[in-house]
CSV table of C-alpha atoms in Angstrom, one decimal:
chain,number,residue,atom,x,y,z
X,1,UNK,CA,86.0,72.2,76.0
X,2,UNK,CA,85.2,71.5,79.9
X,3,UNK,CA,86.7,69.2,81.9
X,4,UNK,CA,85.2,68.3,85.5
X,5,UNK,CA,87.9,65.8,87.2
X,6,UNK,CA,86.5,63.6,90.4
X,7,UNK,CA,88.2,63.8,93.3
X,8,UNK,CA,86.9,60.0,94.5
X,9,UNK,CA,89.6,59.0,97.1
X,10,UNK,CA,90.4,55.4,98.6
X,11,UNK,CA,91.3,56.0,102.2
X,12,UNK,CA,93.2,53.2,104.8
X,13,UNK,CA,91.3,52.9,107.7
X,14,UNK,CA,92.9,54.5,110.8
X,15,UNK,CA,94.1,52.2,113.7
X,16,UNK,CA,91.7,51.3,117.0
X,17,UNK,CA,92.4,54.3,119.9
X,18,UNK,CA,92.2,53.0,123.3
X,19,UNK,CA,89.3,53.8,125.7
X,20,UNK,CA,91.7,55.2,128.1
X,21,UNK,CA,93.9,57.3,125.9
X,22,UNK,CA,90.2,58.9,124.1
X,23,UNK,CA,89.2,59.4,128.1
X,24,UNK,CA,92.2,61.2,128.4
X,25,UNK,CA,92.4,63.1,124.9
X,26,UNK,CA,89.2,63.6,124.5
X,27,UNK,CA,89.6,67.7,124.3
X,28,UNK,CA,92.4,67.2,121.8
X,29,UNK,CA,91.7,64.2,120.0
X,30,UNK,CA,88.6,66.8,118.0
X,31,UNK,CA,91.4,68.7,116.1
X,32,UNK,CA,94.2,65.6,115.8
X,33,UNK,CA,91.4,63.6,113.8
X,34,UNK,CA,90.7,67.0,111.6
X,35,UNK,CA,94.5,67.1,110.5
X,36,UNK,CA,94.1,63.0,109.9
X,37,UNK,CA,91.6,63.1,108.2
X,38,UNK,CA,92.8,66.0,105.7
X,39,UNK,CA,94.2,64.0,102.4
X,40,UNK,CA,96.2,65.6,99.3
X,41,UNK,CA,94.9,64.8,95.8
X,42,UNK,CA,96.9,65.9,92.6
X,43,UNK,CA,94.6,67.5,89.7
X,44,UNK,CA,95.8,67.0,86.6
X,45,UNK,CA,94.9,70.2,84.8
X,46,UNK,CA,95.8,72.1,81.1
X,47,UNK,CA,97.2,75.6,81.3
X,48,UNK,CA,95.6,78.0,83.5
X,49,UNK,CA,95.5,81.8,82.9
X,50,UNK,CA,92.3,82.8,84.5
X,51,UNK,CA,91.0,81.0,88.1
X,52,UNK,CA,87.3,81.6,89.6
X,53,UNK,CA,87.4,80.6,93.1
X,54,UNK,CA,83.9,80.3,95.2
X,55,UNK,CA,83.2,79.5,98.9
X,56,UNK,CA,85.3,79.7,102.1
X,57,UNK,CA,88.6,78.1,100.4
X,58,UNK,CA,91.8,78.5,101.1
X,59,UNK,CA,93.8,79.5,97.5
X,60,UNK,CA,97.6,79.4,97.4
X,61,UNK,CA,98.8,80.6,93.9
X,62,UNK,CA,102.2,79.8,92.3
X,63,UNK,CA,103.7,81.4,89.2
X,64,UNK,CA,105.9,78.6,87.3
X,65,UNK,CA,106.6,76.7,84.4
X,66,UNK,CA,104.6,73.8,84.5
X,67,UNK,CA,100.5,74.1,85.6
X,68,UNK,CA,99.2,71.8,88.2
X,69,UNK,CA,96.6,71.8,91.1
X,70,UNK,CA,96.6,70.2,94.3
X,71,UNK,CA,93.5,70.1,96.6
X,72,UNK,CA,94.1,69.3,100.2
X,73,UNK,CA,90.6,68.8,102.1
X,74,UNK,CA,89.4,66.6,105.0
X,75,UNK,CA,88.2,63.1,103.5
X,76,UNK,CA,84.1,63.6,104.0
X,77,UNK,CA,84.7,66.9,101.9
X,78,UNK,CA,86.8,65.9,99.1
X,79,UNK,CA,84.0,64.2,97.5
X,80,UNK,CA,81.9,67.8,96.9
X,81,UNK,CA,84.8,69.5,96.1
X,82,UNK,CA,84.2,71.5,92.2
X,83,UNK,CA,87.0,71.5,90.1
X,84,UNK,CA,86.2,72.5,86.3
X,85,UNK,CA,88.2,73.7,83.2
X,86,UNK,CA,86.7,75.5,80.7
X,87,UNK,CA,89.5,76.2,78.3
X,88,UNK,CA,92.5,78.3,80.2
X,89,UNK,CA,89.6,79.3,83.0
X,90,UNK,CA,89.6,76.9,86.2
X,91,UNK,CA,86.9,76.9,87.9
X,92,UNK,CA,87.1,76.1,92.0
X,93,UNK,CA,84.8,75.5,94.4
X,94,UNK,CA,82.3,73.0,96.6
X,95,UNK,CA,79.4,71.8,95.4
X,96,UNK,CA,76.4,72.3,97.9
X,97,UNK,CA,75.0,69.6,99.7
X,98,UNK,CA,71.3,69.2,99.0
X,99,UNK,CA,71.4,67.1,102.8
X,100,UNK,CA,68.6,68.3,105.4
X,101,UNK,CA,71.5,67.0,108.1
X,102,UNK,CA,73.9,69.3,105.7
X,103,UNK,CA,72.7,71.9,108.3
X,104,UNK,CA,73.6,70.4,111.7
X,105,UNK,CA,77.1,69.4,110.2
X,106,UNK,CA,80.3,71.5,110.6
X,107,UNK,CA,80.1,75.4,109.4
X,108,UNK,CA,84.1,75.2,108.8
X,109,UNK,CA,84.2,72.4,106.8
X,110,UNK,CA,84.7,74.6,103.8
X,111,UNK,CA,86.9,76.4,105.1
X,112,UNK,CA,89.8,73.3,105.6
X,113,UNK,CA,89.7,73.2,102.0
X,114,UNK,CA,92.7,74.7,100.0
X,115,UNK,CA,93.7,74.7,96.7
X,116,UNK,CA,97.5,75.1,95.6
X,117,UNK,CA,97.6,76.3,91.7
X,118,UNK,CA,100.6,76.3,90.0
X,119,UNK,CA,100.0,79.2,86.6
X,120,UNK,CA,102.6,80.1,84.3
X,121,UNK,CA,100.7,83.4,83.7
X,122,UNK,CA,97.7,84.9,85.2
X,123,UNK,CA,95.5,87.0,83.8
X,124,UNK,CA,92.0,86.9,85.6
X,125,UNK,CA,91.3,86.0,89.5
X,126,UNK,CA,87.6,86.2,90.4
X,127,UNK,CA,86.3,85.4,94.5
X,128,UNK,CA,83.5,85.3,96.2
X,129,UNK,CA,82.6,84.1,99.4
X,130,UNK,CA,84.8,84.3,102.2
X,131,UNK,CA,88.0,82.5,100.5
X,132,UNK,CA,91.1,83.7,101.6
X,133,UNK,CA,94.1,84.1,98.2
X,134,UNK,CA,97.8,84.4,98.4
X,135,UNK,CA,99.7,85.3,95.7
X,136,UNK,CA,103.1,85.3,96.6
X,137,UNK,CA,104.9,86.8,93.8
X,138,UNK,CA,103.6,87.5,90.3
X,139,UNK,CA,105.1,88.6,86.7
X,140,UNK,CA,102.6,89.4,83.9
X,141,UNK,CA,101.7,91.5,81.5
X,142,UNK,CA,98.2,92.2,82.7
X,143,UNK,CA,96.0,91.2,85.7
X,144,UNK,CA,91.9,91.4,86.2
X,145,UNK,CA,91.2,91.4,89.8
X,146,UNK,CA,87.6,90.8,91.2
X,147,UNK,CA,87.1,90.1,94.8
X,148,UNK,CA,83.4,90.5,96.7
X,149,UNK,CA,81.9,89.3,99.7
X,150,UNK,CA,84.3,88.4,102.2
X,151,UNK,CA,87.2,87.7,100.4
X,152,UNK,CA,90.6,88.4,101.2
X,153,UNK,CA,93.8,88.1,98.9
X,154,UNK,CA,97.6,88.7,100.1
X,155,UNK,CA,99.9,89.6,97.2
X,156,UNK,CA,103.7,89.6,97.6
X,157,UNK,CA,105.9,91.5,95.0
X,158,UNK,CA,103.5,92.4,91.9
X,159,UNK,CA,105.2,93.4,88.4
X,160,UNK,CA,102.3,93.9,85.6
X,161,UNK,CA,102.1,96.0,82.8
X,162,UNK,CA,98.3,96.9,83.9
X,163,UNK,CA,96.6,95.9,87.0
X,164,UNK,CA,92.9,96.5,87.5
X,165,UNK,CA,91.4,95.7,90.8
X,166,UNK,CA,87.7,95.4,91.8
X,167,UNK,CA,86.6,95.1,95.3
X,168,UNK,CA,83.0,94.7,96.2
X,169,UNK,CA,80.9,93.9,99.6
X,170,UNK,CA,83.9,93.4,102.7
X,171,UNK,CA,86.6,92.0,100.3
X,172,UNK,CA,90.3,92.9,101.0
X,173,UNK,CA,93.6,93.3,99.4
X,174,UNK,CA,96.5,93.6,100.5
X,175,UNK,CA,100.1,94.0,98.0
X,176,UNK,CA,103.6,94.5,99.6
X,177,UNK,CA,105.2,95.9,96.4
X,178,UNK,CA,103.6,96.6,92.9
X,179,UNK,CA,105.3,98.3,89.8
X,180,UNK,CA,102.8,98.9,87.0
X,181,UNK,CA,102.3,100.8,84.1
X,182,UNK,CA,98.5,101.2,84.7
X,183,UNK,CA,96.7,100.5,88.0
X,184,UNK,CA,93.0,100.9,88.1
X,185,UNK,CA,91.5,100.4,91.2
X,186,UNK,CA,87.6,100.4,92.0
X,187,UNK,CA,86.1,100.0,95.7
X,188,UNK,CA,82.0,99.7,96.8
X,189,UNK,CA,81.0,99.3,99.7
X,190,UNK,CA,82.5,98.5,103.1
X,191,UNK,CA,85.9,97.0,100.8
X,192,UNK,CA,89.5,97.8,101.9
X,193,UNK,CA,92.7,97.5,100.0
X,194,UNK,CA,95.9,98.5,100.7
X,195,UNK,CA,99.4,98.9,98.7
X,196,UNK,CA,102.6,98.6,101.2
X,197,UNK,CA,105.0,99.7,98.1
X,198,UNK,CA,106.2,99.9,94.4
X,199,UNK,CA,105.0,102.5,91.2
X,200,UNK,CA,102.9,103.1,89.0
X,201,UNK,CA,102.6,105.7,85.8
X,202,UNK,CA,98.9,106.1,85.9
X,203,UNK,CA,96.4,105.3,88.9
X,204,UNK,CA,92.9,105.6,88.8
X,205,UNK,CA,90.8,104.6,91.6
X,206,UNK,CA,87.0,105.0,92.8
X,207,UNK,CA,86.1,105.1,95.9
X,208,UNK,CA,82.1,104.4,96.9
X,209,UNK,CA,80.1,103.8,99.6
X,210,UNK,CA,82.3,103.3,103.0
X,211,UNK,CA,85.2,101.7,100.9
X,212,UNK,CA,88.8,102.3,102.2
X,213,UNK,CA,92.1,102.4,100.1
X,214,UNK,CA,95.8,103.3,101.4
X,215,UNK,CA,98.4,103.5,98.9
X,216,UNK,CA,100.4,106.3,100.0
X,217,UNK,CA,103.7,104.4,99.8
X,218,UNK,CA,102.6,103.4,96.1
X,219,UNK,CA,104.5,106.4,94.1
X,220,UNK,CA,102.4,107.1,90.9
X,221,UNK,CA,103.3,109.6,88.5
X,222,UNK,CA,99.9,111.0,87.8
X,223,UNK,CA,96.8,110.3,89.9
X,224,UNK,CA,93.1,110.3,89.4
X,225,UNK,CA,90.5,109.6,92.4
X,226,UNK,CA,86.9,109.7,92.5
X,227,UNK,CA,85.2,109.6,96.1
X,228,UNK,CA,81.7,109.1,96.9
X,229,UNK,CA,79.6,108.7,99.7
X,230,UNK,CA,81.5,108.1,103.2
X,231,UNK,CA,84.7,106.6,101.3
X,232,UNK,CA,88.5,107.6,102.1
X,233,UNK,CA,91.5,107.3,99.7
X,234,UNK,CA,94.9,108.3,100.7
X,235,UNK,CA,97.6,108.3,97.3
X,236,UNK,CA,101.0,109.6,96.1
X,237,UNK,CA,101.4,111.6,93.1
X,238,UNK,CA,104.7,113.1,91.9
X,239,UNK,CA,103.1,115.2,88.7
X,240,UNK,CA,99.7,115.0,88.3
X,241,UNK,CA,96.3,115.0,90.9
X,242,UNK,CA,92.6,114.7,89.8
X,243,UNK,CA,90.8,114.6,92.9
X,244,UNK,CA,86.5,114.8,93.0
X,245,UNK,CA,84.9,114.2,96.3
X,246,UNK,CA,81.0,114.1,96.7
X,247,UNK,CA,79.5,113.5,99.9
X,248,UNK,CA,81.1,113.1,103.1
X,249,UNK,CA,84.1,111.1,101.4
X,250,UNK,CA,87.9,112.1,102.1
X,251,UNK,CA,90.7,112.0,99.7
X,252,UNK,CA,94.3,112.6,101.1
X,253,UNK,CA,97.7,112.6,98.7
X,254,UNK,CA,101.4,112.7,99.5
X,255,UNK,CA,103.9,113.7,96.9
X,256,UNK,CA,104.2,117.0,95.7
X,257,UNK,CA,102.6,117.2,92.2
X,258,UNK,CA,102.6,120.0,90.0
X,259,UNK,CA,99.3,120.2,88.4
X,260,UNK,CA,96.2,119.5,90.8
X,261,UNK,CA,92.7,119.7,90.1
X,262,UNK,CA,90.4,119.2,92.8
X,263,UNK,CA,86.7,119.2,93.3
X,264,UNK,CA,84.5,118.6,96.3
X,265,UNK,CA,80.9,118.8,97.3
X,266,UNK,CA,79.1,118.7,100.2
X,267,UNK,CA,81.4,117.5,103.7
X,268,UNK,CA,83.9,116.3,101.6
X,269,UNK,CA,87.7,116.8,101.2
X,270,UNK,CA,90.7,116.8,99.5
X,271,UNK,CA,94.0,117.6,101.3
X,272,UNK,CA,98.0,116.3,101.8
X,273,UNK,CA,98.8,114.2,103.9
């Protein structure tokens, strides 16, 4: 069953500034009211295992115990603000304003929105827009990953049993530290993502268009990459490499693995680092 909450909120009205002080202030006082007028509202949500964030949001995800949601936002926002449950999927956002003046108004007001979720699992994250994620540490058995436009996530210290990540448009990830049994990982278009650290048994990744993906420091066991178009992907494998390039794509690899299979076409190439 859906639930939409309303994030109506009563707010004091602010004390009198003097004339002088606003005279004086006057190059300042543009941000001070911003932070003033930004106001905390507490959610009440059910459990929450999947979270579809749209917009130019802020998104701070916790892992614990209990699930809750806190939106902080400037007053004159809070009002369009989209928060929706449709069984363990929340659904975030801002609604948009149907308001000819909508146009002349502030481009960043979406942007001063953020959302703090508190999940005791997570097993589905889909962005679009230009929101910006941050997942500081994260235990679960599996994790669906979707990120396109201009969205960016930051993930601390990962452990998953299977990870798959999809990056479309100019989207981003960055991890610190993953271990994973499975990690699956599919880039198009001008997307970057990068893995700072951890393991994995089995990677597979593709690579399209003028995509980007380091994860030399990420030690898999076997490796499979597909490369097309102008795309690079750098990897470690320890055992196994299946490497195709088409195009004018480049696939690098550290590690020294056993068994390699590569195959390229056209300017492409496959090579250690």
């Amino acid at each position: 069953m859906a639930v939409a909450n309303n994030l109506n909120l009563r707010v004091l009205p602010r004390g009198l500034v003097s004339v002088a002080a606003a005279f004086m202030l006057c190059v300042g006082l543009a941000a001070a009211a911003i932070a003033e007028n930004r106001v905390n509202k507490v959610v009440p949500i059910e459990a929450v295992e999947a979270i579809t964030l749209t917009g130019a949001a802020e998104l701070i995800i916790r892992q614990g115990e209990a699930a809750s949601l806190e939106v902080r936002a400037p007053v004159d926002v809070l009002a369009n603000i989209k928060v929706e449950q449709a069984d363990s999927r929340l659904i975030l956002g801002q609604k948009q304003s149907k308001s000819f003046w909508w146009w002349f108004g502030s481009k960043n007001e979406s942007s001063d929105v953020t959302f703090i979720v508190t999940v005791k699992n997570l097993s589905a994250l889909h962005v679009a827009g230009a929101a910006r994620v941050r997942l500081d540490s994260l235990n679960s058995p599996q994790l669906m990953l979707e990120l396109t436009g201009a969205a960016q996530m930051h993930i601390g210290n990962a452990v998953l049993e299977r990870l798959q990540v999809n990056l479309t448009g100019a989207s981003r990830c960055n991890i610190d530290a993953l271990s994973a049994h499975f990690t699956g990982i599919q880039l198009v278009g001008a997307s970057q993502m990068q893995v700072n650290g951890g393991d994995t048994v089995e990677l597979n990744v593709e690579s399209v268009g003028a995509s980007r993906l380091r994860a030399e420091a990420f030690k898999a066991v076997t490796a499979k990459v597909h490369a097309v178009g102008a795309s690079q992907a750098t990897v470690y494998a320890s055992k196994a490499l299946t490497a195709n390039a088409t195009g004018a794509s480049n696939i690098r690899y550290a590690g020294e693995p056993v068994n390699i299979q590569a195959d390229t076409a056209g300017a492409s190439k496959v090579g250690s680092l």
